[in-house]
Amino acid sequence: MKKAVAKAALDYIEPGTVVGVGTGSTANHFIDFLATMKGKIEGTVASSVASAERLKKHGIQVYDLNAVGELSVYVDGADESSHHLHLIKGGGGALTREKIVAAASKTFVCIADESKLVDVLGKFPLPVEVIPMARSYVGRELVKLGGRPELRDGFVTDNGNVILDVHNLQILNPVELEQKLNNIVGVVTNGLFARRPADVLLLGTPAGVKTLK
Ligand code: 5RP
């Protein structure tokens, strides 16, 4: 199902443009499919070092985001999606760069298997990227909000920070919570993609790829 949605995302690629590329196993399938049409695109911007390396292995040009203008499309997976296409992302720890590339893109195409579609976000622990010296302080603030933060052991992000995975959140107002969490000093960003949700969700089901908008 992950492969099927990754392939379906090729339909959203505009020839001659720079494509934003996400991170994770579904995004990896997308990278492999993108390689089949690498001659038709200008290049890519990657949301992680891992994705940049996979793209380069395929001989696909990877640009620094600062070297290009607005991206036509960003294709990435998710850990959870609501029916409003609000997402939880960051299971792979790349949430900050993912959020930056999503923000810089005209269209965000999310690719996921149907297990990721939920009625209420929050069963998947919400990743929060934190400046290392603020880890304990941010943890206490997250507890005040009703969460149970857990340090992702031994993990350092591409930006040199740590991740707190926050359990026990029932996220009824993702737009508000996203902003609230980003206002905690020491938080770099959090894995809620609600203020800039996906524009299209390609959902893999046993019956084929469903498109939600
Ligand atoms: C990485 C992400 C991924 O998109 C998310 O974890 C989904 O991964 P997968 O495609 O492997 O299920 O946000 O930071």
PDB file of N, CA, C and O in Angstrom, residues 28-105:
ATOM      1  N   ASN A  28      10.654   6.919   0.994  1.00  0.00           N
ATOM      2  CA  ASN A  28      11.721   6.175   0.297  1.00  0.00           C
ATOM      3  C   ASN A  28      11.186   5.507  -0.971  1.00  0.00           C
ATOM      4  O   ASN A  28      11.850   5.505  -2.010  1.00  0.00           O
ATOM      5  N   HIS A  29       9.971   4.935  -0.870  1.00  0.00           N
ATOM      6  CA  HIS A  29       9.370   4.357  -2.083  1.00  0.00           C
ATOM      7  C   HIS A  29       9.168   5.450  -3.134  1.00  0.00           C
ATOM      8  O   HIS A  29       9.399   5.250  -4.327  1.00  0.00           O
ATOM      9  N   PHE A  30       8.730   6.620  -2.657  1.00  0.00           N
ATOM     10  CA  PHE A  30       8.506   7.729  -3.599  1.00  0.00           C
ATOM     11  C   PHE A  30       9.816   8.113  -4.295  1.00  0.00           C
ATOM     12  O   PHE A  30       9.845   8.329  -5.511  1.00  0.00           O
ATOM     13  N   ILE A  31      10.898   8.170  -3.530  1.00  0.00           N
ATOM     14  CA  ILE A  31      12.202   8.517  -4.116  1.00  0.00           C
ATOM     15  C   ILE A  31      12.563   7.510  -5.210  1.00  0.00           C
ATOM     16  O   ILE A  31      13.012   7.879  -6.301  1.00  0.00           O
ATOM     17  N   ASP A  32      12.321   6.229  -4.914  1.00  0.00           N
ATOM     18  CA  ASP A  32      12.667   5.195  -5.897  1.00  0.00           C
ATOM     19  C   ASP A  32      11.832   5.344  -7.179  1.00  0.00           C
ATOM     20  O   ASP A  32      12.338   5.153  -8.277  1.00  0.00           O
ATOM     21  N   PHE A  33      10.564   5.713  -7.019  1.00  0.00           N
ATOM     22  CA  PHE A  33       9.725   5.934  -8.214  1.00  0.00           C
ATOM     23  C   PHE A  33      10.133   7.227  -8.939  1.00  0.00           C
ATOM     24  O   PHE A  33      10.107   7.285 -10.168  1.00  0.00           O
ATOM     25  N   LEU A  34      10.509   8.236  -8.151  1.00  0.00           N
ATOM     26  CA  LEU A  34      10.897   9.524  -8.745  1.00  0.00           C
ATOM     27  C   LEU A  34      12.110   9.346  -9.670  1.00  0.00           C
ATOM     28  O   LEU A  34      12.252  10.040 -10.679  1.00  0.00           O
ATOM     29  N   ALA A  35      12.953   8.383  -9.305  1.00  0.00           N
ATOM     30  CA  ALA A  35      14.154   8.116 -10.113  1.00  0.00           C
ATOM     31  C   ALA A  35      13.786   7.740 -11.546  1.00  0.00           C
ATOM     32  O   ALA A  35      14.559   7.998 -12.479  1.00  0.00           O
ATOM     33  N   THR A  36      12.595   7.169 -11.731  1.00  0.00           N
ATOM     34  CA  THR A  36      12.197   6.745 -13.084  1.00  0.00           C
ATOM     35  C   THR A  36      11.877   7.947 -13.971  1.00  0.00           C
ATOM     36  O   THR A  36      11.756   7.807 -15.181  1.00  0.00           O
ATOM     37  N   MET A  37      11.688   9.127 -13.346  1.00  0.00           N
ATOM     38  CA  MET A  37      11.395  10.323 -14.163  1.00  0.00           C
ATOM     39  C   MET A  37      12.360  11.469 -13.839  1.00  0.00           C
ATOM     40  O   MET A  37      12.018  12.636 -13.971  1.00  0.00           O
ATOM     41  N   LYS A  38      13.584  11.097 -13.412  1.00  0.00           N
ATOM     42  CA  LYS A  38      14.513  12.137 -12.965  1.00  0.00           C
ATOM     43  C   LYS A  38      14.906  13.113 -14.078  1.00  0.00           C
ATOM     44  O   LYS A  38      15.227  14.263 -13.806  1.00  0.00           O
ATOM     45  N   GLY A  39      14.845  12.649 -15.320  1.00  0.00           N
ATOM     46  CA  GLY A  39      15.186  13.531 -16.441  1.00  0.00           C
ATOM     47  C   GLY A  39      14.132  14.614 -16.675  1.00  0.00           C
ATOM     48  O   GLY A  39      14.387  15.595 -17.379  1.00  0.00           O
ATOM     49  N   LYS A  40      12.959  14.444 -16.084  1.00  0.00           N
ATOM     50  CA  LYS A  40      11.846  15.371 -16.355  1.00  0.00           C
ATOM     51  C   LYS A  40      11.743  16.481 -15.312  1.00  0.00           C
ATOM     52  O   LYS A  40      10.979  17.429 -15.476  1.00  0.00           O
ATOM     53  N   ILE A  41      12.476  16.335 -14.163  1.00  0.00           N
ATOM     54  CA  ILE A  41      12.390  17.379 -13.132  1.00  0.00           C
ATOM     55  C   ILE A  41      13.705  18.151 -13.061  1.00  0.00           C
ATOM     56  O   ILE A  41      14.751  17.663 -13.481  1.00  0.00           O
ATOM     57  N   GLU A  42      13.613  19.355 -12.497  1.00  0.00           N
ATOM     58  CA  GLU A  42      14.805  20.200 -12.340  1.00  0.00           C
ATOM     59  C   GLU A  42      15.691  19.650 -11.214  1.00  0.00           C
ATOM     60  O   GLU A  42      16.912  19.697 -11.270  1.00  0.00           O
ATOM     61  N   GLY A  43      15.058  19.111 -10.164  1.00  0.00           N
ATOM     62  CA  GLY A  43      15.789  18.557  -9.031  1.00  0.00           C
ATOM     63  C   GLY A  43      14.885  18.461  -7.832  1.00  0.00           C
ATOM     64  O   GLY A  43      13.651  18.507  -7.964  1.00  0.00           O
ATOM     65  N   THR A  44      15.497  18.339  -6.649  1.00  0.00           N
ATOM     66  CA  THR A  44      14.720  18.142  -5.418  1.00  0.00           C
ATOM     67  C   THR A  44      15.308  18.961  -4.270  1.00  0.00           C
ATOM     68  O   THR A  44      16.459  19.402  -4.326  1.00  0.00           O
ATOM     69  N   VAL A  45      14.491  19.132  -3.238  1.00  0.00           N
ATOM     70  CA  VAL A  45      14.969  19.592  -1.930  1.00  0.00           C
ATOM     71  C   VAL A  45      14.565  18.493  -0.959  1.00  0.00           C
ATOM     72  O   VAL A  45      13.411  18.042  -0.970  1.00  0.00           O
ATOM     73  N   ALA A  46      15.497  18.045  -0.118  1.00  0.00           N
ATOM     74  CA  ALA A  46      15.216  16.924   0.785  1.00  0.00           C
ATOM     75  C   ALA A  46      14.943  17.421   2.200  1.00  0.00           C
ATOM     76  O   ALA A  46      15.525  18.415   2.640  1.00  0.00           O
ATOM     77  N   SER A  47      14.096  16.670   2.918  1.00  0.00           N
ATOM     78  CA  SER A  47      13.759  17.074   4.289  1.00  0.00           C
ATOM     79  C   SER A  47      14.635  16.380   5.333  1.00  0.00           C
ATOM     80  O   SER A  47      14.384  16.517   6.532  1.00  0.00           O
ATOM     81  N   SER A  48      15.637  15.638   4.872  1.00  0.00           N
ATOM     82  CA  SER A  48      16.560  15.000   5.835  1.00  0.00           C
ATOM     83  C   SER A  48      17.829  14.605   5.106  1.00  0.00           C
ATOM     84  O   SER A  48      17.856  14.487   3.870  1.00  0.00           O
ATOM     85  N   VAL A  49      18.859  14.374   5.891  1.00  0.00           N
ATOM     86  CA  VAL A  49      20.131  13.917   5.336  1.00  0.00           C
ATOM     87  C   VAL A  49      19.927  12.542   4.690  1.00  0.00           C
ATOM     88  O   VAL A  49      20.423  12.269   3.595  1.00  0.00           O
ATOM     89  N   ALA A  50      19.139  11.683   5.354  1.00  0.00           N
ATOM     90  CA  ALA A  50      18.903  10.320   4.825  1.00  0.00           C
ATOM     91  C   ALA A  50      18.243  10.365   3.452  1.00  0.00           C
ATOM     92  O   ALA A  50      18.657   9.661   2.526  1.00  0.00           O
ATOM     93  N   SER A  51      17.232  11.217   3.312  1.00  0.00           N
ATOM     94  CA  SER A  51      16.555  11.298   2.005  1.00  0.00           C
ATOM     95  C   SER A  51      17.472  11.902   0.950  1.00  0.00           C
ATOM     96  O   SER A  51      17.464  11.468  -0.206  1.00  0.00           O
ATOM     97  N   ALA A  52      18.268  12.892   1.344  1.00  0.00           N
ATOM     98  CA  ALA A  52      19.212  13.507   0.390  1.00  0.00           C
ATOM     99  C   ALA A  52      20.173  12.441  -0.139  1.00  0.00           C
ATOM    100  O   ALA A  52      20.449  12.368  -1.343  1.00  0.00           O
ATOM    101  N   GLU A  53      20.629  11.572   0.778  1.00  0.00           N
ATOM    102  CA  GLU A  53      21.577  10.530   0.354  1.00  0.00           C
ATOM    103  C   GLU A  53      20.917   9.539  -0.610  1.00  0.00           C
ATOM    104  O   GLU A  53      21.505   9.139  -1.608  1.00  0.00           O
ATOM    105  N   ARG A  54      19.670   9.180  -0.309  1.00  0.00           N
ATOM    106  CA  ARG A  54      18.971   8.225  -1.195  1.00  0.00           C
ATOM    107  C   ARG A  54      18.741   8.854  -2.573  1.00  0.00           C
ATOM    108  O   ARG A  54      18.899   8.196  -3.606  1.00  0.00           O
ATOM    109  N   LEU A  55      18.376  10.130  -2.590  1.00  0.00           N
ATOM    110  CA  LEU A  55      18.156  10.832  -3.863  1.00  0.00           C
ATOM    111  C   LEU A  55      19.446  10.867  -4.677  1.00  0.00           C
ATOM    112  O   LEU A  55      19.456  10.581  -5.881  1.00  0.00           O
ATOM    113  N   LYS A  56      20.543  11.208  -3.986  1.00  0.00           N
ATOM    114  CA  LYS A  56      21.834  11.320  -4.698  1.00  0.00           C
ATOM    115  C   LYS A  56      22.269   9.963  -5.254  1.00  0.00           C
ATOM    116  O   LYS A  56      22.823   9.887  -6.341  1.00  0.00           O
ATOM    117  N   LYS A  57      21.996   8.899  -4.507  1.00  0.00           N
ATOM    118  CA  LYS A  57      22.350   7.545  -4.984  1.00  0.00           C
ATOM    119  C   LYS A  57      21.649   7.229  -6.297  1.00  0.00           C
ATOM    120  O   LYS A  57      22.154   6.495  -7.131  1.00  0.00           O
ATOM    121  N   HIS A  58      20.451   7.791  -6.459  1.00  0.00           N
ATOM    122  CA  HIS A  58      19.708   7.590  -7.708  1.00  0.00           C
ATOM    123  C   HIS A  58      20.161   8.565  -8.795  1.00  0.00           C
ATOM    124  O   HIS A  58      19.592   8.585  -9.883  1.00  0.00           O
ATOM    125  N   GLY A  59      21.126   9.433  -8.473  1.00  0.00           N
ATOM    126  CA  GLY A  59      21.585  10.423  -9.453  1.00  0.00           C
ATOM    127  C   GLY A  59      20.613  11.590  -9.604  1.00  0.00           C
ATOM    128  O   GLY A  59      20.601  12.273 -10.632  1.00  0.00           O
ATOM    129  N   ILE A  60      19.792  11.806  -8.584  1.00  0.00           N
ATOM    130  CA  ILE A  60      18.837  12.929  -8.624  1.00  0.00           C
ATOM    131  C   ILE A  60      19.482  14.150  -7.944  1.00  0.00           C
ATOM    132  O   ILE A  60      20.055  14.031  -6.855  1.00  0.00           O
ATOM    133  N   GLN A  61      19.382  15.283  -8.609  1.00  0.00           N
ATOM    134  CA  GLN A  61      19.968  16.530  -8.094  1.00  0.00           C
ATOM    135  C   GLN A  61      19.251  16.951  -6.799  1.00  0.00           C
ATOM    136  O   GLN A  61      18.016  16.978  -6.746  1.00  0.00           O
ATOM    137  N   VAL A  62      20.039  17.286  -5.761  1.00  0.00           N
ATOM    138  CA  VAL A  62      19.457  17.782  -4.500  1.00  0.00           C
ATOM    139  C   VAL A  62      19.945  19.207  -4.266  1.00  0.00           C
ATOM    140  O   VAL A  62      21.145  19.455  -4.224  1.00  0.00           O
ATOM    141  N   TYR A  63      19.008  20.134  -4.145  1.00  0.00           N
ATOM    142  CA  TYR A  63      19.353  21.541  -3.904  1.00  0.00           C
ATOM    143  C   TYR A  63      19.169  21.894  -2.437  1.00  0.00           C
ATOM    144  O   TYR A  63      18.340  21.306  -1.728  1.00  0.00           O
ATOM    145  N   ASP A  64      19.908  22.928  -1.999  1.00  0.00           N
ATOM    146  CA  ASP A  64      19.661  23.565  -0.709  1.00  0.00           C
ATOM    147  C   ASP A  64      18.387  24.392  -0.878  1.00  0.00           C
ATOM    148  O   ASP A  64      18.212  25.045  -1.920  1.00  0.00           O
ATOM    149  N   LEU A  65      17.525  24.388   0.117  1.00  0.00           N
ATOM    150  CA  LEU A  65      16.266  25.133  -0.010  1.00  0.00           C
ATOM    151  C   LEU A  65      16.522  26.622  -0.287  1.00  0.00           C
ATOM    152  O   LEU A  65      15.754  27.273  -0.985  1.00  0.00           O
ATOM    153  N   ASN A  66      17.626  27.135   0.258  1.00  0.00           N
ATOM    154  CA  ASN A  66      17.932  28.557   0.074  1.00  0.00           C
ATOM    155  C   ASN A  66      18.318  28.908  -1.364  1.00  0.00           C
ATOM    156  O   ASN A  66      18.372  30.082  -1.725  1.00  0.00           O
ATOM    157  N   ALA A  67      18.609  27.880  -2.151  1.00  0.00           N
ATOM    158  CA  ALA A  67      19.046  28.126  -3.527  1.00  0.00           C
ATOM    159  C   ALA A  67      17.886  28.117  -4.511  1.00  0.00           C
ATOM    160  O   ALA A  67      18.069  28.373  -5.703  1.00  0.00           O
ATOM    161  N   VAL A  68      16.693  27.809  -4.020  1.00  0.00           N
ATOM    162  CA  VAL A  68      15.537  27.717  -4.926  1.00  0.00           C
ATOM    163  C   VAL A  68      14.390  28.564  -4.378  1.00  0.00           C
ATOM    164  O   VAL A  68      14.398  28.964  -3.219  1.00  0.00           O
ATOM    165  N   GLY A  69      13.399  28.819  -5.221  1.00  0.00           N
ATOM    166  CA  GLY A  69      12.237  29.588  -4.777  1.00  0.00           C
ATOM    167  C   GLY A  69      11.176  28.661  -4.207  1.00  0.00           C
ATOM    168  O   GLY A  69      11.495  27.609  -3.654  1.00  0.00           O
ATOM    169  N   GLU A  70       9.916  29.035  -4.372  1.00  0.00           N
ATOM    170  CA  GLU A  70       8.820  28.195  -3.880  1.00  0.00           C
ATOM    171  C   GLU A  70       8.823  26.862  -4.626  1.00  0.00           C
ATOM    172  O   GLU A  70       9.039  26.827  -5.841  1.00  0.00           O
ATOM    173  N   LEU A  71       8.592  25.784  -3.900  1.00  0.00           N
ATOM    174  CA  LEU A  71       8.538  24.464  -4.525  1.00  0.00           C
ATOM    175  C   LEU A  71       7.119  24.214  -5.021  1.00  0.00           C
ATOM    176  O   LEU A  71       6.147  24.645  -4.390  1.00  0.00           O
ATOM    177  N   SER A  72       7.002  23.499  -6.132  1.00  0.00           N
ATOM    178  CA  SER A  72       5.662  23.231  -6.675  1.00  0.00           C
ATOM    179  C   SER A  72       4.917  22.239  -5.800  1.00  0.00           C
ATOM    180  O   SER A  72       3.742  22.406  -5.475  1.00  0.00           O
ATOM    181  N   VAL A  73       5.617  21.202  -5.368  1.00  0.00           N
ATOM    182  CA  VAL A  73       4.948  20.148  -4.610  1.00  0.00           C
ATOM    183  C   VAL A  73       5.906  19.524  -3.602  1.00  0.00           C
ATOM    184  O   VAL A  73       7.111  19.453  -3.843  1.00  0.00           O
ATOM    185  N   TYR A  74       5.333  19.145  -2.463  1.00  0.00           N
ATOM    186  CA  TYR A  74       6.094  18.420  -1.433  1.00  0.00           C
ATOM    187  C   TYR A  74       5.393  17.092  -1.209  1.00  0.00           C
ATOM    188  O   TYR A  74       4.179  17.056  -0.984  1.00  0.00           O
ATOM    189  N   VAL A  75       6.142  16.000  -1.276  1.00  0.00           N
ATOM    190  CA  VAL A  75       5.555  14.671  -1.090  1.00  0.00           C
ATOM    191  C   VAL A  75       6.192  14.034   0.141  1.00  0.00           C
ATOM    192  O   VAL A  75       7.423  13.928   0.237  1.00  0.00           O
ATOM    193  N   ASP A  76       5.360  13.628   1.092  1.00  0.00           N
ATOM    194  CA  ASP A  76       5.894  13.046   2.327  1.00  0.00           C
ATOM    195  C   ASP A  76       4.845  12.155   2.992  1.00  0.00           C
ATOM    196  O   ASP A  76       3.643  12.300   2.729  1.00  0.00           O
ATOM    197  N   GLY A  77       5.296  11.286   3.847  1.00  0.00           N
ATOM    198  CA  GLY A  77       4.418  10.406   4.611  1.00  0.00           C
ATOM    199  C   GLY A  77       3.919  11.080   5.873  1.00  0.00           C
ATOM    200  O   GLY A  77       4.107  12.283   6.075  1.00  0.00           O
ATOM    201  N   ALA A  78       3.277  10.286   6.737  1.00  0.00           N
ATOM    202  CA  ALA A  78       2.779  10.810   8.022  1.00  0.00           C
ATOM    203  C   ALA A  78       2.624   9.651   8.989  1.00  0.00           C
ATOM    204  O   ALA A  78       2.521   8.487   8.582  1.00  0.00           O
ATOM    205  N   ASP A  79       2.599   9.991  10.265  1.00  0.00           N
ATOM    206  CA  ASP A  79       2.358   8.973  11.293  1.00  0.00           C
ATOM    207  C   ASP A  79       0.874   8.854  11.598  1.00  0.00           C
ATOM    208  O   ASP A  79       0.394   7.769  11.933  1.00  0.00           O
ATOM    209  N   GLU A  80       0.162   9.961  11.498  1.00  0.00           N
ATOM    210  CA  GLU A  80      -1.305   9.961  11.623  1.00  0.00           C
ATOM    211  C   GLU A  80      -1.854  11.092  10.769  1.00  0.00           C
ATOM    212  O   GLU A  80      -1.206  12.133  10.610  1.00  0.00           O
ATOM    213  N   SER A  81      -3.065  10.882  10.250  1.00  0.00           N
ATOM    214  CA  SER A  81      -3.778  11.978   9.576  1.00  0.00           C
ATOM    215  C   SER A  81      -5.231  11.968  10.038  1.00  0.00           C
ATOM    216  O   SER A  81      -5.845  10.909  10.168  1.00  0.00           O
ATOM    217  N   SER A  82      -5.764  13.163  10.267  1.00  0.00           N
ATOM    218  CA  SER A  82      -7.195  13.270  10.555  1.00  0.00           C
ATOM    219  C   SER A  82      -7.926  13.406   9.218  1.00  0.00           C
ATOM    220  O   SER A  82      -7.294  13.561   8.163  1.00  0.00           O
ATOM    221  N   HIS A  83      -9.252  13.411   9.283  1.00  0.00           N
ATOM    222  CA  HIS A  83     -10.036  13.575   8.059  1.00  0.00           C
ATOM    223  C   HIS A  83      -9.903  15.001   7.495  1.00  0.00           C
ATOM    224  O   HIS A  83     -10.245  15.253   6.346  1.00  0.00           O
ATOM    225  N   HIS A  84      -9.416  15.938   8.349  1.00  0.00           N
ATOM    226  CA  HIS A  84      -9.163  17.313   7.874  1.00  0.00           C
ATOM    227  C   HIS A  84      -7.756  17.453   7.281  1.00  0.00           C
ATOM    228  O   HIS A  84      -7.331  18.572   6.985  1.00  0.00           O
ATOM    229  N   LEU A  85      -7.033  16.338   7.196  1.00  0.00           N
ATOM    230  CA  LEU A  85      -5.646  16.297   6.703  1.00  0.00           C
ATOM    231  C   LEU A  85      -4.668  17.035   7.619  1.00  0.00           C
ATOM    232  O   LEU A  85      -3.610  17.493   7.190  1.00  0.00           O
ATOM    233  N   HIS A  86      -5.066  17.193   8.889  1.00  0.00           N
ATOM    234  CA  HIS A  86      -4.101  17.592   9.919  1.00  0.00           C
ATOM    235  C   HIS A  86      -3.273  16.356  10.240  1.00  0.00           C
ATOM    236  O   HIS A  86      -3.827  15.246  10.325  1.00  0.00           O
ATOM    237  N   LEU A  87      -1.964  16.541  10.412  1.00  0.00           N
ATOM    238  CA  LEU A  87      -1.078  15.378  10.537  1.00  0.00           C
ATOM    239  C   LEU A  87      -0.275  15.384  11.824  1.00  0.00           C
ATOM    240  O   LEU A  87      -0.013  16.455  12.395  1.00  0.00           O
ATOM    241  N   ILE A  88       0.117  14.186  12.252  1.00  0.00           N
ATOM    242  CA  ILE A  88       1.253  14.047  13.170  1.00  0.00           C
ATOM    243  C   ILE A  88       2.384  13.468  12.344  1.00  0.00           C
ATOM    244  O   ILE A  88       2.205  12.479  11.637  1.00  0.00           O
ATOM    245  N   LYS A  89       3.553  14.126  12.417  1.00  0.00           N
ATOM    246  CA  LYS A  89       4.735  13.664  11.715  1.00  0.00           C
ATOM    247  C   LYS A  89       5.929  13.696  12.668  1.00  0.00           C
ATOM    248  O   LYS A  89       5.847  14.260  13.739  1.00  0.00           O
ATOM    249  N   GLY A  90       7.008  13.087  12.234  1.00  0.00           N
ATOM    250  CA  GLY A  90       8.226  13.151  13.035  1.00  0.00           C
ATOM    251  C   GLY A  90       8.622  11.819  13.645  1.00  0.00           C
ATOM    252  O   GLY A  90       9.569  11.758  14.418  1.00  0.00           O
ATOM    253  N   GLY A  91       7.894  10.748  13.265  1.00  0.00           N
ATOM    254  CA  GLY A  91       8.279   9.417  13.738  1.00  0.00           C
ATOM    255  C   GLY A  91       9.732   9.110  13.378  1.00  0.00           C
ATOM    256  O   GLY A  91      10.438   8.430  14.111  1.00  0.00           O
ATOM    257  N   GLY A  92      10.171   9.656  12.255  1.00  0.00           N
ATOM    258  CA  GLY A  92      11.565   9.457  11.837  1.00  0.00           C
ATOM    259  C   GLY A  92      12.478  10.570  12.329  1.00  0.00           C
ATOM    260  O   GLY A  92      13.677  10.583  12.036  1.00  0.00           O
ATOM    261  N   GLY A  93      11.914  11.516  13.053  1.00  0.00           N
ATOM    262  CA  GLY A  93      12.717  12.573  13.674  1.00  0.00           C
ATOM    263  C   GLY A  93      13.060  13.745  12.764  1.00  0.00           C
ATOM    264  O   GLY A  93      13.838  14.620  13.143  1.00  0.00           O
ATOM    265  N   ALA A  94      12.442  13.782  11.578  1.00  0.00           N
ATOM    266  CA  ALA A  94      12.819  14.835  10.623  1.00  0.00           C
ATOM    267  C   ALA A  94      11.798  15.982  10.594  1.00  0.00           C
ATOM    268  O   ALA A  94      11.760  16.769   9.654  1.00  0.00           O
ATOM    269  N   LEU A  95      10.994  16.094  11.665  1.00  0.00           N
ATOM    270  CA  LEU A  95       9.835  16.993  11.618  1.00  0.00           C
ATOM    271  C   LEU A  95      10.152  18.442  11.294  1.00  0.00           C
ATOM    272  O   LEU A  95       9.391  19.092  10.569  1.00  0.00           O
ATOM    273  N   THR A  96      11.258  18.972  11.814  1.00  0.00           N
ATOM    274  CA  THR A  96      11.520  20.406  11.604  1.00  0.00           C
ATOM    275  C   THR A  96      11.799  20.689  10.132  1.00  0.00           C
ATOM    276  O   THR A  96      11.200  21.596   9.535  1.00  0.00           O
ATOM    277  N   ARG A  97      12.693  19.906   9.549  1.00  0.00           N
ATOM    278  CA  ARG A  97      12.987  20.140   8.116  1.00  0.00           C
ATOM    279  C   ARG A  97      11.767  19.826   7.259  1.00  0.00           C
ATOM    280  O   ARG A  97      11.525  20.467   6.242  1.00  0.00           O
ATOM    281  N   GLU A  98      10.998  18.835   7.695  1.00  0.00           N
ATOM    282  CA  GLU A  98       9.768  18.508   6.946  1.00  0.00           C
ATOM    283  C   GLU A  98       8.801  19.686   6.977  1.00  0.00           C
ATOM    284  O   GLU A  98       8.176  20.029   5.968  1.00  0.00           O
ATOM    285  N   LYS A  99       8.695  20.300   8.144  1.00  0.00           N
ATOM    286  CA  LYS A  99       7.747  21.419   8.263  1.00  0.00           C
ATOM    287  C   LYS A  99       8.226  22.616   7.434  1.00  0.00           C
ATOM    288  O   LYS A  99       7.423  23.336   6.842  1.00  0.00           O
ATOM    289  N   ILE A 100       9.530  22.804   7.389  1.00  0.00           N
ATOM    290  CA  ILE A 100      10.084  23.910   6.594  1.00  0.00           C
ATOM    291  C   ILE A 100       9.808  23.677   5.105  1.00  0.00           C
ATOM    292  O   ILE A 100       9.332  24.573   4.401  1.00  0.00           O
ATOM    293  N   VAL A 101      10.082  22.463   4.644  1.00  0.00           N
ATOM    294  CA  VAL A 101       9.890  22.192   3.207  1.00  0.00           C
ATOM    295  C   VAL A 101       8.394  22.258   2.861  1.00  0.00           C
ATOM    296  O   VAL A 101       8.007  22.792   1.821  1.00  0.00           O
ATOM    297  N   ALA A 102       7.549  21.753   3.772  1.00  0.00           N
ATOM    298  CA  ALA A 102       6.093  21.832   3.527  1.00  0.00           C
ATOM    299  C   ALA A 102       5.651  23.294   3.430  1.00  0.00           C
ATOM    300  O   ALA A 102       4.852  23.668   2.558  1.00  0.00           O
ATOM    301  N   ALA A 103       6.191  24.123   4.321  1.00  0.00           N
ATOM    302  CA  ALA A 103       5.809  25.547   4.324  1.00  0.00           C
ATOM    303  C   ALA A 103       6.226  26.230   3.030  1.00  0.00           C
ATOM    304  O   ALA A 103       5.543  27.153   2.559  1.00  0.00           O
ATOM    305  N   ALA A 104       7.339  25.781   2.459  1.00  0.00           N
ATOM    306  CA  ALA A 104       7.885  26.428   1.267  1.00  0.00           C
ATOM    307  C   ALA A 104       7.298  25.855  -0.027  1.00  0.00           C
ATOM    308  O   ALA A 104       7.751  26.197  -1.115  1.00  0.00           O
ATOM    309  N   SER A 105       6.298  24.996   0.104  1.00  0.00           N
ATOM    310  CA  SER A 105       5.734  24.324  -1.080  1.00  0.00           C
ATOM    311  C   SER A 105       4.291  24.741  -1.336  1.00  0.00           C
ATOM    312  O   SER A 105       3.519  24.941  -0.412  1.00  0.00           O
TER     313      SER A 105
END
